[in-house]
């Protein structure tokens, strides 16, 4: 278990459809849980904002939950060789029991930003475990007529095909 490891952590997970955050800055564990279940098979936007000991989690611009951590510490101190795991952890059994996670995330994660830095998950990963590849946003019949172009933000636009007859 991570209880043997001294250090701070931030863990976001899905539990029974609710987005959960478990956080420890060294003064104790605190947690947040979304008010609503995450609807499956649609994109969601999650903003996690932290200022000193206060944390706010906003889901889809409507579900806002906040908490202030206990104790005197307010800095998130990560070791010099810290690793950020997105989607899963290589040793799920080592997660703190408060996290209540027994498997990696199943779904797609796009447009990850930490601070002001955009993280390109397809280029910056070192290893992958328990995380399936996202489907192509332009797969299938995303654009019935014309060409589908994936935008930088993970969404798509349909460009009309000049060779397509509008009377079809």
mmCIF file of C-alpha atoms in Angstrom:
data_model
loop_
_atom_site.group_PDB
_atom_site.id
_atom_site.type_symbol
_atom_site.label_atom_id
_atom_site.label_comp_id
_atom_site.label_asym_id
_atom_site.label_seq_id
_atom_site.Cartn_x
_atom_site.Cartn_y
_atom_site.Cartn_z
ATOM 1 C CA UNK A 1 0.000 0.000 0.000
ATOM 2 C CA UNK A 2 1.070 3.601 -0.491
ATOM 3 C CA UNK A 3 0.737 4.115 3.260
ATOM 4 C CA UNK A 4 4.366 2.946 3.404
ATOM 5 C CA UNK A 5 5.353 5.726 1.014
ATOM 6 C CA UNK A 6 5.868 9.210 2.452
ATOM 7 C CA UNK A 7 4.675 11.867 0.069
ATOM 8 C CA UNK A 8 1.858 13.931 -1.293
ATOM 9 C CA UNK A 9 -0.578 12.728 -3.915
ATOM 10 C CA UNK A 10 -3.626 13.717 -5.937
ATOM 11 C CA UNK A 11 -5.802 10.919 -7.312
ATOM 12 C CA UNK A 12 -8.863 11.420 -9.496
ATOM 13 C CA UNK A 13 -11.032 8.411 -10.260
ATOM 14 C CA UNK A 14 -14.498 7.283 -11.279
ATOM 15 C CA UNK A 15 -16.383 5.365 -8.590
ATOM 16 C CA UNK A 16 -19.847 4.066 -9.424
ATOM 17 C CA UNK A 17 -20.156 6.792 -12.080
ATOM 18 C CA UNK A 18 -19.155 9.668 -9.779
ATOM 19 C CA UNK A 19 -15.946 11.623 -10.296
ATOM 20 C CA UNK A 20 -13.898 11.458 -7.085
ATOM 21 C CA UNK A 21 -10.751 13.218 -5.934
ATOM 22 C CA UNK A 22 -8.568 12.026 -3.055
ATOM 23 C CA UNK A 23 -5.812 14.405 -2.030
ATOM 24 C CA UNK A 24 -3.051 14.460 0.595
ATOM 25 C CA UNK A 25 -0.662 17.374 1.086
ATOM 26 C CA UNK A 26 0.989 15.738 4.103
ATOM 27 C CA UNK A 27 -1.491 16.850 6.776
ATOM 28 C CA UNK A 28 -4.189 14.285 6.124
ATOM 29 C CA UNK A 29 -6.471 12.953 3.462
ATOM 30 C CA UNK A 30 -9.442 14.806 2.069
ATOM 31 C CA UNK A 31 -11.795 14.000 -0.766
ATOM 32 C CA UNK A 32 -14.338 15.432 -3.178
ATOM 33 C CA UNK A 33 -17.137 13.705 -5.068
ATOM 34 C CA UNK A 34 -19.173 15.074 -7.961
ATOM 35 C CA UNK A 35 -22.837 15.711 -7.226
ATOM 36 C CA UNK A 36 -24.003 13.957 -10.375
ATOM 37 C CA UNK A 37 -23.069 10.704 -12.086
ATOM 38 C CA UNK A 38 -21.044 11.060 -15.263
ATOM 39 C CA UNK A 39 -23.159 10.137 -18.283
ATOM 40 C CA UNK A 40 -21.480 7.465 -20.376
ATOM 41 C CA UNK A 41 -20.487 7.837 -24.035
ATOM 42 C CA UNK A 42 -20.396 11.637 -24.108
ATOM 43 C CA UNK A 43 -17.484 14.006 -23.571
ATOM 44 C CA UNK A 44 -17.219 15.755 -20.213
ATOM 45 C CA UNK A 45 -15.116 18.743 -19.201
ATOM 46 C CA UNK A 46 -13.446 18.676 -15.796
ATOM 47 C CA UNK A 47 -11.627 21.606 -14.225
ATOM 48 C CA UNK A 48 -9.628 21.070 -11.066
ATOM 49 C CA UNK A 49 -8.491 24.308 -9.446
ATOM 50 C CA UNK A 50 -6.287 24.517 -6.366
ATOM 51 C CA UNK A 51 -5.251 27.556 -4.358
ATOM 52 C CA UNK A 52 -3.227 26.861 -1.235
ATOM 53 C CA UNK A 53 -5.377 24.423 0.794
ATOM 54 C CA UNK A 54 -8.624 24.882 -1.172
ATOM 55 C CA UNK A 55 -9.592 22.669 -4.088
ATOM 56 C CA UNK A 56 -12.541 23.079 -6.438
ATOM 57 C CA UNK A 57 -13.688 20.448 -8.930
ATOM 58 C CA UNK A 58 -16.075 21.600 -11.683
ATOM 59 C CA UNK A 59 -17.692 19.089 -14.040
ATOM 60 C CA UNK A 60 -19.319 20.312 -17.266
ATOM 61 C CA UNK A 61 -19.477 23.886 -15.876
ATOM 62 C CA UNK A 62 -22.464 22.987 -13.653
ATOM 63 C CA UNK A 63 -21.368 20.490 -11.002
ATOM 64 C CA UNK A 64 -19.084 22.389 -8.617
ATOM 65 C CA UNK A 65 -17.693 20.864 -5.427
ATOM 66 C CA UNK A 66 -14.997 22.307 -3.179
ATOM 67 C CA UNK A 67 -13.157 21.503 0.028
ATOM 68 C CA UNK A 68 -10.323 22.896 2.142
ATOM 69 C CA UNK A 69 -7.650 20.429 3.213
ATOM 70 C CA UNK A 70 -6.931 19.829 6.895
ATOM 71 C CA UNK A 71 -3.678 20.670 8.619
ATOM 72 C CA UNK A 72 -1.039 23.281 8.036
ATOM 73 C CA UNK A 73 0.548 22.127 4.765
ATOM 74 C CA UNK A 74 -0.587 23.639 1.468
ATOM 75 C CA UNK A 75 2.173 22.803 -1.022
ATOM 76 C CA UNK A 76 1.966 19.765 -3.267
ATOM 77 C CA UNK A 77 5.450 18.295 -2.864
ATOM 78 C CA UNK A 78 6.399 15.690 -5.429
ATOM 79 C CA UNK A 79 9.717 13.869 -5.513
ATOM 80 C CA UNK A 80 12.370 14.767 -8.073
ATOM 81 C CA UNK A 81 11.504 11.704 -10.146
ATOM 82 C CA UNK A 82 7.740 12.096 -9.843
ATOM 83 C CA UNK A 83 5.562 10.415 -12.411
ATOM 84 C CA UNK A 84 2.056 11.414 -13.393
ATOM 85 C CA UNK A 85 -0.213 8.490 -14.175
ATOM 86 C CA UNK A 86 -3.175 9.260 -16.430
ATOM 87 C CA UNK A 87 -5.868 6.621 -16.780
ATOM 88 C CA UNK A 88 -4.389 4.012 -14.503
ATOM 89 C CA UNK A 89 -1.597 3.054 -12.149
ATOM 90 C CA UNK A 90 0.718 0.109 -12.811
ATOM 91 C CA UNK A 91 0.061 -1.246 -9.302
ATOM 92 C CA UNK A 92 -3.612 -0.674 -8.460
ATOM 93 C CA UNK A 93 -3.184 -2.641 -5.224
ATOM 94 C CA UNK A 94 -0.750 -0.003 -3.929
ATOM 95 C CA UNK A 95 -3.335 2.780 -4.094
ATOM 96 C CA UNK A 96 -4.477 4.261 -0.770
ATOM 97 C CA UNK A 97 -7.592 2.450 0.488
ATOM 98 C CA UNK A 98 -9.502 5.772 0.482
ATOM 99 C CA UNK A 99 -9.326 5.804 -3.322
ATOM 100 C CA UNK A 100 -11.530 2.702 -3.651
ATOM 101 C CA UNK A 101 -10.273 1.826 -7.160
ATOM 102 C CA UNK A 102 -9.889 -1.718 -8.418
ATOM 103 C CA UNK A 103 -9.243 -1.133 -12.136
ATOM 104 C CA UNK A 104 -7.841 1.444 -14.551
ATOM 105 C CA UNK A 105 -9.967 4.059 -16.299
ATOM 106 C CA UNK A 106 -11.940 2.785 -19.285
ATOM 107 C CA UNK A 107 -12.685 5.549 -21.753
ATOM 108 C CA UNK A 108 -10.983 8.441 -23.494
ATOM 109 C CA UNK A 109 -9.025 11.317 -22.033
ATOM 110 C CA UNK A 110 -8.213 14.312 -24.211
ATOM 111 C CA UNK A 111 -7.037 17.882 -23.849
ATOM 112 C CA UNK A 112 -5.178 17.441 -20.576
ATOM 113 C CA UNK A 113 -3.717 20.672 -19.300
ATOM 114 C CA UNK A 114 -1.621 20.996 -16.140
ATOM 115 C CA UNK A 115 -1.176 24.616 -15.165
ATOM 116 C CA UNK A 116 -0.722 26.398 -18.464
ATOM 117 C CA UNK A 117 0.920 23.427 -20.176
ATOM 118 C CA UNK A 118 -0.997 21.293 -22.687
ATOM 119 C CA UNK A 119 -0.053 17.634 -22.294
ATOM 120 C CA UNK A 120 -0.031 15.655 -25.530
ATOM 121 C CA UNK A 121 -0.973 12.204 -24.281
ATOM 122 C CA UNK A 122 -0.118 10.521 -27.579
ATOM 123 C CA UNK A 123 3.460 11.822 -27.563
ATOM 124 C CA UNK A 124 4.455 12.274 -23.925
ATOM 125 C CA UNK A 125 3.594 8.865 -22.513
ATOM 126 C CA UNK A 126 6.303 6.545 -21.275
ATOM 127 C CA UNK A 127 4.283 3.418 -20.663
ATOM 128 C CA UNK A 128 0.701 2.264 -20.904
ATOM 129 C CA UNK A 129 -1.217 -0.135 -18.712
ATOM 130 C CA UNK A 130 -4.939 -0.674 -18.300
ATOM 131 C CA UNK A 131 -5.768 2.158 -20.740
ATOM 132 C CA UNK A 132 -7.438 1.416 -24.063
ATOM 133 C CA UNK A 133 -6.890 3.552 -27.150
ATOM 134 C CA UNK A 134 -9.523 6.220 -27.820
ATOM 135 C CA UNK A 135 -11.648 5.822 -30.884
ATOM 136 C CA UNK A 136 -11.080 8.207 -33.766
ATOM 137 C CA UNK A 137 -13.523 11.137 -33.542
ATOM 138 C CA UNK A 138 -13.878 10.979 -37.328
ATOM 139 C CA UNK A 139 -14.601 7.242 -37.370
ATOM 140 C CA UNK A 140 -17.840 5.958 -38.784
ATOM 141 C CA UNK A 141 -20.170 8.520 -40.274
ATOM 142 C CA UNK A 142 -19.222 11.597 -38.255
ATOM 143 C CA UNK A 143 -19.754 13.725 -41.372
ATOM 144 C CA UNK A 144 -22.383 12.250 -43.664
ATOM 145 C CA UNK A 145 -21.309 14.420 -46.592
ATOM 146 C CA UNK A 146 -17.922 15.968 -46.781
ATOM 147 C CA UNK A 147 -14.693 15.512 -44.964
ATOM 148 C CA UNK A 148 -14.161 15.187 -41.219
ATOM 149 C CA UNK A 149 -11.257 17.089 -39.680
ATOM 150 C CA UNK A 150 -10.234 16.568 -36.076
ATOM 151 C CA UNK A 151 -9.545 19.865 -34.309
ATOM 152 C CA UNK A 152 -6.675 20.392 -31.879
ATOM 153 C CA UNK A 153 -9.171 20.376 -29.009
ATOM 154 C CA UNK A 154 -10.294 16.810 -29.753
ATOM 155 C CA UNK A 155 -13.581 17.744 -31.444
ATOM 156 C CA UNK A 156 -14.254 17.646 -35.176
ATOM 157 C CA UNK A 157 -15.491 19.854 -37.988
ATOM 158 C CA UNK A 158 -17.216 18.792 -41.173
ATOM 159 C CA UNK A 159 -15.975 20.376 -44.379
ATOM 160 C CA UNK A 160 -18.322 20.278 -47.328
ATOM 161 C CA UNK A 161 -17.012 18.270 -50.214
ATOM 162 C CA UNK A 162 -17.119 20.396 -53.374
ATOM 163 C CA UNK A 163 -17.643 17.244 -55.421
ATOM 164 C CA UNK A 164 -20.788 16.294 -53.506
ATOM 165 C CA UNK A 165 -24.044 17.199 -55.202
ATOM 166 C CA UNK A 166 -26.322 19.015 -52.747
ATOM 167 C CA UNK A 167 -29.354 17.314 -54.301
ATOM 168 C CA UNK A 168 -28.260 13.804 -53.270
#
